[in-house]
Coordinates of C-alpha atoms and ligand atoms in Angstrom, one line a residue:
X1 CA 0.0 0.0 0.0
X2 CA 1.5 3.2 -1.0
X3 CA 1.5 6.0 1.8
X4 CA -1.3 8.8 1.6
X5 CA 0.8 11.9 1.7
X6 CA -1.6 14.3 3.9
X7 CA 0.7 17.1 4.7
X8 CA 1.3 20.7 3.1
X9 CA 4.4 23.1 4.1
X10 CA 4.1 26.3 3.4
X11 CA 7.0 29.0 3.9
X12 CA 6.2 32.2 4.2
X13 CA 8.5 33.8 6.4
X14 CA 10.7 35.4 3.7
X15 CA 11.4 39.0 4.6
X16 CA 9.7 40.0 0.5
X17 CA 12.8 42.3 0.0
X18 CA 12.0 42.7 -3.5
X19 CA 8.1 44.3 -2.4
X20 CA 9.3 46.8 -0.1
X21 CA 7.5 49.0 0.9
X22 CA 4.2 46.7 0.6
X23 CA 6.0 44.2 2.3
X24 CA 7.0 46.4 4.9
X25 CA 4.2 45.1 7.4
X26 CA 2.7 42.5 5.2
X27 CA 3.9 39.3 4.2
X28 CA 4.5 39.0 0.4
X29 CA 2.3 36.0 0.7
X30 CA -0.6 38.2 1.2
X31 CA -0.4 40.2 -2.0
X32 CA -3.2 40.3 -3.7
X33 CA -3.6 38.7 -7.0
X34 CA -6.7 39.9 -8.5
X35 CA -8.9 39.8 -5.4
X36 CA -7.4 36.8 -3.6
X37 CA -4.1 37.2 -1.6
X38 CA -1.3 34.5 -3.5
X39 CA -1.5 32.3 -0.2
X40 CA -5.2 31.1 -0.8
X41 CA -4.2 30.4 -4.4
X42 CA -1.6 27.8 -2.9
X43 CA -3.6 26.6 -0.3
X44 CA -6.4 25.7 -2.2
X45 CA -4.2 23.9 -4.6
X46 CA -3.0 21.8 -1.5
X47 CA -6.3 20.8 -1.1
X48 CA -7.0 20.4 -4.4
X49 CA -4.1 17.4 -4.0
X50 CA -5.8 16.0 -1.0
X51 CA -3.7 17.7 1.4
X52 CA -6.2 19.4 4.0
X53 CA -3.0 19.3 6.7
X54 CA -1.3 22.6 6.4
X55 CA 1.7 23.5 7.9
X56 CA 2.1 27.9 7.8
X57 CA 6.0 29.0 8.3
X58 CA 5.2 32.3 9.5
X59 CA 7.8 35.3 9.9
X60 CA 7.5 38.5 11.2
X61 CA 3.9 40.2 10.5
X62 CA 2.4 36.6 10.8
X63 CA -0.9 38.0 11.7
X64 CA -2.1 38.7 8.3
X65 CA -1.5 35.6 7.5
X66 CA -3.5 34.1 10.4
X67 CA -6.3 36.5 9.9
X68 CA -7.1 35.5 6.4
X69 CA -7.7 31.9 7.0
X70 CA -9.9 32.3 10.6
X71 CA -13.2 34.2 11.0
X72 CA -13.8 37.6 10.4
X73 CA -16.9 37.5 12.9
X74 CA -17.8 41.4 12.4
X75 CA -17.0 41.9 9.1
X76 CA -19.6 38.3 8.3
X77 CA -21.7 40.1 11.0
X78 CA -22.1 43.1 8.8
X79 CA -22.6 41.1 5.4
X80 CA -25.2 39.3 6.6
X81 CA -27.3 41.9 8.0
X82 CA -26.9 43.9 4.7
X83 CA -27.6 40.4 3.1
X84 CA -25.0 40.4 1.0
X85 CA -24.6 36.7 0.1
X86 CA -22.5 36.6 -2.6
X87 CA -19.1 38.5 -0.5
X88 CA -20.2 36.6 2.8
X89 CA -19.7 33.4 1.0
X90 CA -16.1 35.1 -0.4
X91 CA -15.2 36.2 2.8
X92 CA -16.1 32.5 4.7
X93 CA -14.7 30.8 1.9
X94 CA -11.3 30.4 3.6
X95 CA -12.2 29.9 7.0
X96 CA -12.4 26.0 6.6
X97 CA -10.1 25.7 3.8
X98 CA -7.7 23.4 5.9
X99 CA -6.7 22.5 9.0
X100 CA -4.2 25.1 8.7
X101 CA -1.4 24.9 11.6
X102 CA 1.5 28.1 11.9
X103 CA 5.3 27.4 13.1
X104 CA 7.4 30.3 13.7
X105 CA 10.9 30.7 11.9
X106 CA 12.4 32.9 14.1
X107 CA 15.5 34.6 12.0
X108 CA 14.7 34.1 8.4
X109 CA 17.8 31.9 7.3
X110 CA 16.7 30.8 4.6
X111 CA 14.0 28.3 3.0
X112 CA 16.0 25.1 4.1
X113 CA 16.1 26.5 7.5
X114 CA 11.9 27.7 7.5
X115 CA 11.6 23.7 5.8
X116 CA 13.6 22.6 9.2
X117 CA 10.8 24.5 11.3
X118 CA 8.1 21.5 9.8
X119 CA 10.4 18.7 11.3
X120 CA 8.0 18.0 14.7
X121 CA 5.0 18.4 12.6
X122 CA 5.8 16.4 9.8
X123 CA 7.3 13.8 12.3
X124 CA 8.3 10.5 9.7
X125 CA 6.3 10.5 6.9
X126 CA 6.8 12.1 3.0
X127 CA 5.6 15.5 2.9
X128 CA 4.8 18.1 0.0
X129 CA 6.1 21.9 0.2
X130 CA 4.5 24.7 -1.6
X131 CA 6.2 28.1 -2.2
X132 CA 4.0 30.6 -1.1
X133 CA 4.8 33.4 -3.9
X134 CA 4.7 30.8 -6.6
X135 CA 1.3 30.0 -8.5
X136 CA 0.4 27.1 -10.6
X137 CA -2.2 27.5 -12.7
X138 CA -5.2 25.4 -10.9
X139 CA -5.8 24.3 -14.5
X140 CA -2.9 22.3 -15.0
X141 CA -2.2 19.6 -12.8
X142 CA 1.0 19.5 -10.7
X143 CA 1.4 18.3 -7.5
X144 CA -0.9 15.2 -8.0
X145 CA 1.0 14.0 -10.9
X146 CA 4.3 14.4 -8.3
X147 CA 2.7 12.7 -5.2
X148 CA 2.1 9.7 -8.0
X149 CA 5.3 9.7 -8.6
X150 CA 6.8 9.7 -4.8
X151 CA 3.9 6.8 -4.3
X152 CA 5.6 4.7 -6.9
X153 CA 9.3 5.9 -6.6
X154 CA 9.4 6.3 -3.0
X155 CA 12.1 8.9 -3.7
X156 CA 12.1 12.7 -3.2
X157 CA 10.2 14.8 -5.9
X158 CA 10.8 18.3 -7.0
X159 CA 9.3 20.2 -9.8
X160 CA 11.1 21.3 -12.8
X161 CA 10.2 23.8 -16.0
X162 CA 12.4 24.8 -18.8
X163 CA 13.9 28.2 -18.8
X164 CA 15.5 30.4 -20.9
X165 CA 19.5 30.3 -20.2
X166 CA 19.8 33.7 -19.8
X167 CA 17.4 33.5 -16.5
X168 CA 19.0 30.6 -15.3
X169 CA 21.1 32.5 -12.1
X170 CA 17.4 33.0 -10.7
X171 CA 16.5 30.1 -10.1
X172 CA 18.4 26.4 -8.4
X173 CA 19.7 24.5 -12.0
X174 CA 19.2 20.8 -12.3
X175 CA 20.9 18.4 -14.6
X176 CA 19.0 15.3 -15.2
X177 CA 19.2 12.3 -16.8
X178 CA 16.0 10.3 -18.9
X179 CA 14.0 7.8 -16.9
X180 CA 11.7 6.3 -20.0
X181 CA 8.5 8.3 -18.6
X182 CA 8.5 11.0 -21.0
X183 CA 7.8 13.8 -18.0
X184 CA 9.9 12.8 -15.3
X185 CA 13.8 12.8 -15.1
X186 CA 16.3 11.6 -12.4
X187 CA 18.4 14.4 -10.5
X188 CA 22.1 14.0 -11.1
X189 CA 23.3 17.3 -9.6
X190 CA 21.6 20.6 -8.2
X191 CA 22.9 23.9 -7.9
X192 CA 20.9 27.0 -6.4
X193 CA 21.8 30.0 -8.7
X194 CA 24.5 29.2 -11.0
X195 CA 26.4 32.9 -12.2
X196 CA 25.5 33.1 -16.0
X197 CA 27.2 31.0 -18.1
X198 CA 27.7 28.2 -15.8
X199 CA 24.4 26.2 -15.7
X200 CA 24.9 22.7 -17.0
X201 CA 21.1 23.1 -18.3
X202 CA 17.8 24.9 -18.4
X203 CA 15.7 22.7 -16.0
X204 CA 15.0 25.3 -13.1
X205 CA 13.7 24.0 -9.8
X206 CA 9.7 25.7 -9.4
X207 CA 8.3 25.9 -5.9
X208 CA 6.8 22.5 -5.4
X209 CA 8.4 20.0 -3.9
X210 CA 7.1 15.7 -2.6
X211 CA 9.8 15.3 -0.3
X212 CA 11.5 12.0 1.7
X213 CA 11.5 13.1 5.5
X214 CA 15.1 11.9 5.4
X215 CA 15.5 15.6 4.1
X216 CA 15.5 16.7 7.9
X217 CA 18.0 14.7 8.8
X218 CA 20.1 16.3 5.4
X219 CA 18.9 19.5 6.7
X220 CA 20.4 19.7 10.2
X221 CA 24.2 19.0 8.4
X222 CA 23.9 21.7 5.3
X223 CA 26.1 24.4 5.8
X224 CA 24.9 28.0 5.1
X225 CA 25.4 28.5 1.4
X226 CA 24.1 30.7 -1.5
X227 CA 23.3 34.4 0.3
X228 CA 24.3 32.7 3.7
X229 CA 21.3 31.0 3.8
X230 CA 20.9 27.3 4.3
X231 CA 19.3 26.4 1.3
X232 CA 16.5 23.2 0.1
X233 CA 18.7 22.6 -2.8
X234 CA 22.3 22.1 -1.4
X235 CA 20.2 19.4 0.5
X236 CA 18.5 18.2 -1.9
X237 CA 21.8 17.7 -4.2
X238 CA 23.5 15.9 -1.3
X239 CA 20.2 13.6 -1.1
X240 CA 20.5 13.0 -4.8
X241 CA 24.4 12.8 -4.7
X242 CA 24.4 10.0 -2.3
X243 CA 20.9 8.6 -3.1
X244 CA 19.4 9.0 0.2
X245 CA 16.3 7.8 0.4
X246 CA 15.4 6.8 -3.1
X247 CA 17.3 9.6 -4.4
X248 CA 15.6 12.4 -6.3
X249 CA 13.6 12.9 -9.6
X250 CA 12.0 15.5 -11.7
X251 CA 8.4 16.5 -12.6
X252 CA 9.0 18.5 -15.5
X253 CA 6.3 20.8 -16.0
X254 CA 5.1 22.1 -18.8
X255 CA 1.8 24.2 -17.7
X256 CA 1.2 27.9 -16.8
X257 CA 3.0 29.6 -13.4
X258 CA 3.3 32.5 -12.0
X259 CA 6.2 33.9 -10.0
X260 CA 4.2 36.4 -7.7
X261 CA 7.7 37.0 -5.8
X262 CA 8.9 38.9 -8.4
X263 CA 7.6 42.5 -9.2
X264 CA 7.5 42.3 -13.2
X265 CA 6.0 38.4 -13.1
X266 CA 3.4 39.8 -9.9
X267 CA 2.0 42.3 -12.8
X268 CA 1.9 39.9 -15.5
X269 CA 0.1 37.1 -13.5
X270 CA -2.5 39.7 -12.4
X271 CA -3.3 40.8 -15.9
X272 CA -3.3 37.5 -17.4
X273 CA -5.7 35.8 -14.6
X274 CA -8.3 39.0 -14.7
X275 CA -8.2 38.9 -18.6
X276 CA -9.5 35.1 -18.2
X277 CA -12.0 35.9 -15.4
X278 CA -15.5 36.0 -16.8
X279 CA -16.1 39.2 -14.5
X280 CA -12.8 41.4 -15.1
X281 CA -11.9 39.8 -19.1
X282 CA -15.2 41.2 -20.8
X283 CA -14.1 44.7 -20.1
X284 CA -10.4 44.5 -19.6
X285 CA -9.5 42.6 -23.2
X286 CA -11.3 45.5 -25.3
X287 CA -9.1 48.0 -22.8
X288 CA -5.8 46.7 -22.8
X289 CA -5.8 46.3 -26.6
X290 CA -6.0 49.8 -27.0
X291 CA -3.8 50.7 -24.1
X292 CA -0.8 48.4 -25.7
X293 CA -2.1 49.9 -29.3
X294 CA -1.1 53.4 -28.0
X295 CA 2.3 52.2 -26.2
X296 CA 5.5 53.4 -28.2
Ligands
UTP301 P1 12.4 33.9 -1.6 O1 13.9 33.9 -1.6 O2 11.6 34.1 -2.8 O3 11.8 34.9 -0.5 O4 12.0 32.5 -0.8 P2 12.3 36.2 0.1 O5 13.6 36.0 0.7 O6 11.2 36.6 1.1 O7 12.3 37.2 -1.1 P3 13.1 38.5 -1.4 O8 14.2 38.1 -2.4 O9 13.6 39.1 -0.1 O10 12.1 39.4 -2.1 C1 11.1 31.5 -1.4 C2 10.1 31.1 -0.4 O11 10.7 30.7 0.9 C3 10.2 31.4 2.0 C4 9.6 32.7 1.4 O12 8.6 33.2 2.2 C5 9.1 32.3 0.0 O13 7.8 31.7 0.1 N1 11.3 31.7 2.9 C6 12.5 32.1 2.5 C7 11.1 31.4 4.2 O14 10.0 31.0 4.7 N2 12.1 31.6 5.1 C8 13.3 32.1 4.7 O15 14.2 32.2 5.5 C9 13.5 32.3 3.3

C-alpha cells in the first residue's frame, strides 16, 4: 500500500525584500492577486491534492497571515445583515479551507532553515512543500502527478520547468538524466543560482516540492550556502548525490505559473488571470488592446 501523503508546508516567512514598501508590514504572501491574496491560491491547490493538513512558516507580521484563514466574525456580521450573500460566501470561503497549523521561523535563514521548522509536525512521513509566492495554474495539474510519482518511486520529488538560459542565475539548476517516462527525469546534480554561463542546463527548480522526510535529517548538516542562507537545494543535491532515500527525480512541467515573488512576473500574473475571469476579461481585453495599441 502506497502512503497517503496528507501534509502541506508552506513557507512564508521570507522578509519579501523585493516588495518593499508593501511588504514592509505585510507578508509578500498576502499580496493580492486579483482579489485573492497568493496564499489562498496555494492553499487551495494543496487541497485540491488531497492535502487538507497545512503547515504555515510564519515570519515577522504573521498576523495577516493568520487572519485570512480564521473568522472575520464582524466583518460576516455586517454582510449578513446587509444580506450580502455573494461577498459573505467570499469572505467565509477560507475559513475552513484546511486545518491550517503556523510554526514560527524565528531569524529568516533561509528556506531550508523555515523547511527545518516542519520537522515535529511532519514527524516520519513524506511531505509536500508549496512556495507561497509561486502559482500554478489550478488548470494544469501538478502536485498530484508528483505525489504519483513519490507513491511509486518512494524517492524525493521536485518540480522542474524549462527556462531560458539567460534566466537561469534566478533560479536552483538541475541536470538530469531520462527515466523512459516521457515527464519525469532523475536528478544527477543541483545547484541553487548558477552565475551566468555556468548552468549545465535549463531545468529550473519551481516551488513544489514531494519530499523523503530523510530531508530533515540532510537539513540539520547543510552548511549556510548561496546568500548565507541554508538552502532546500544544497540538501537536496546531497540527497541526490548519495541517493538518500530513493534519491531524487524531476516532474517537468510544462503548464502555466506564476512567480508572484517577483515584481514584473506579480503584474503579468494579475493581468493574465483577470483577462481570463468571466467578470474582469469582458471589459479589460477591449481595454488593454487599446492601451498596448497606444504604447510606443
Ligand atoms: P524567496 O527567496 O523568494 O523569499 O524565498 P524572500 O527572501 O522573502 O524574497 P526577497 O528576495 O527578499 O524578495 C522563497 C520562499 O521561501 C520562503 C519565502 O517566504 C518564500 O515563500 N522563505 C524564504 C522562508 O519561509 N524563510 C526564509 O528564511 C527564506
Amino acid at each position: 500500500m502506497p502512503f497517503r501523503i496528507t501534509k502541506a508546508v508552506i513557507p512564508a516567512a521570507g522578509l519579501g525584500t523585493r516588495f518593499l514598501p508593501a511588504t514592509k508590514a505585510m507578508p509578500k504572501e498576502m499580496l493580492p492577486v486579483v482579489d485573492k491574496p497568493a496564499i489562498q491560491y496555494v492553499v487551495e491547490e494543496a487541497v485540491a491534492a488531497g492535502l487538507h493538513d497545512v503547515l504555515m512558516i510564519t515570519g515577522r507580521n504573521k498576523n495577516a497571515l493568520e487572519n485570512h484563514f480564521d473568522r472575520a466574525t464582524e466583518l460576516e456580521a455586517t454582510l449578513e445583515e446587509k444580506g450580502d450573500v455573494d461577498k459573505l460566501q467570499k469572505v467565509e470561503y477560507s475559513n475552513d479551507l484546511a486545518d491550517i497549523h503556523y510554526v514560527r521561523q524565528g531569524d529568516p535563514r533561509g528556506l531550508g532553515h523555515a523547511i527545518l521548522r516542519a520537522h515535529m509536525h511532519v514527524g516520519r512521513e513524506p511531505f509536500a512543500v508549496l512556495l507561497g509566492d509561486d502559482l500554478i495554474d489550478p488548470r494544469d495539474v501538478l502536485l498530484e502527478r508528483m505525489i504519483e510519482e513519490q507513491n511509486t518511486r518512494h524517492a524525493s520529488i521536485i518540480a522542474l520547468m524549462e527556462v531560458d538560459p539567460a534566466t537561469a542565475f534566478l533560479y536552483g539548476i538541475a541536470t538530469v538524466e531520462n527515466t523512459g517516462t516521457p515527464d519525469v527525469v532523475r536528478i544527477t546534480g543541483l545547484v541553487e543560482k548558477p552565475p551566468t554561463g555556468t548552468e549545465l542546463s535549463n531545468y529550473a527548480i519551481i516551488g513544489r516540492y514531494v519530499l523523503q522526510p530523510d530531508v530533515f535529517d540532510v537539513l540539520q548538516h547543510t552548511e549556510p550556502g548561496k546568500g548565507n542562507e541554508i538552502q532546500l537545494t544544497d540538501a537536496l543535491q546531497t540527497m541526490a548525490h548519495d541517493n538518500i532515500a530513493g534519491g531524487v527525480y524531476g516532474v517537468v512541467f510544462r503548464g502555466r505559473r506564476y512567480d508572484t515573488g517577483d515584481r514584473l512576473d506579480y503584474i503579468k500574473a494579475i493581468v493574465q488571470l483577470a483577462v481570463e475571469r468571466e467578470d474582469l476579461g469582458p471589459e479589460l481585453r477591449p481595454w488593454l488592446k487599446q492601451f498596448s495599441a497606444n504604447l510606443d
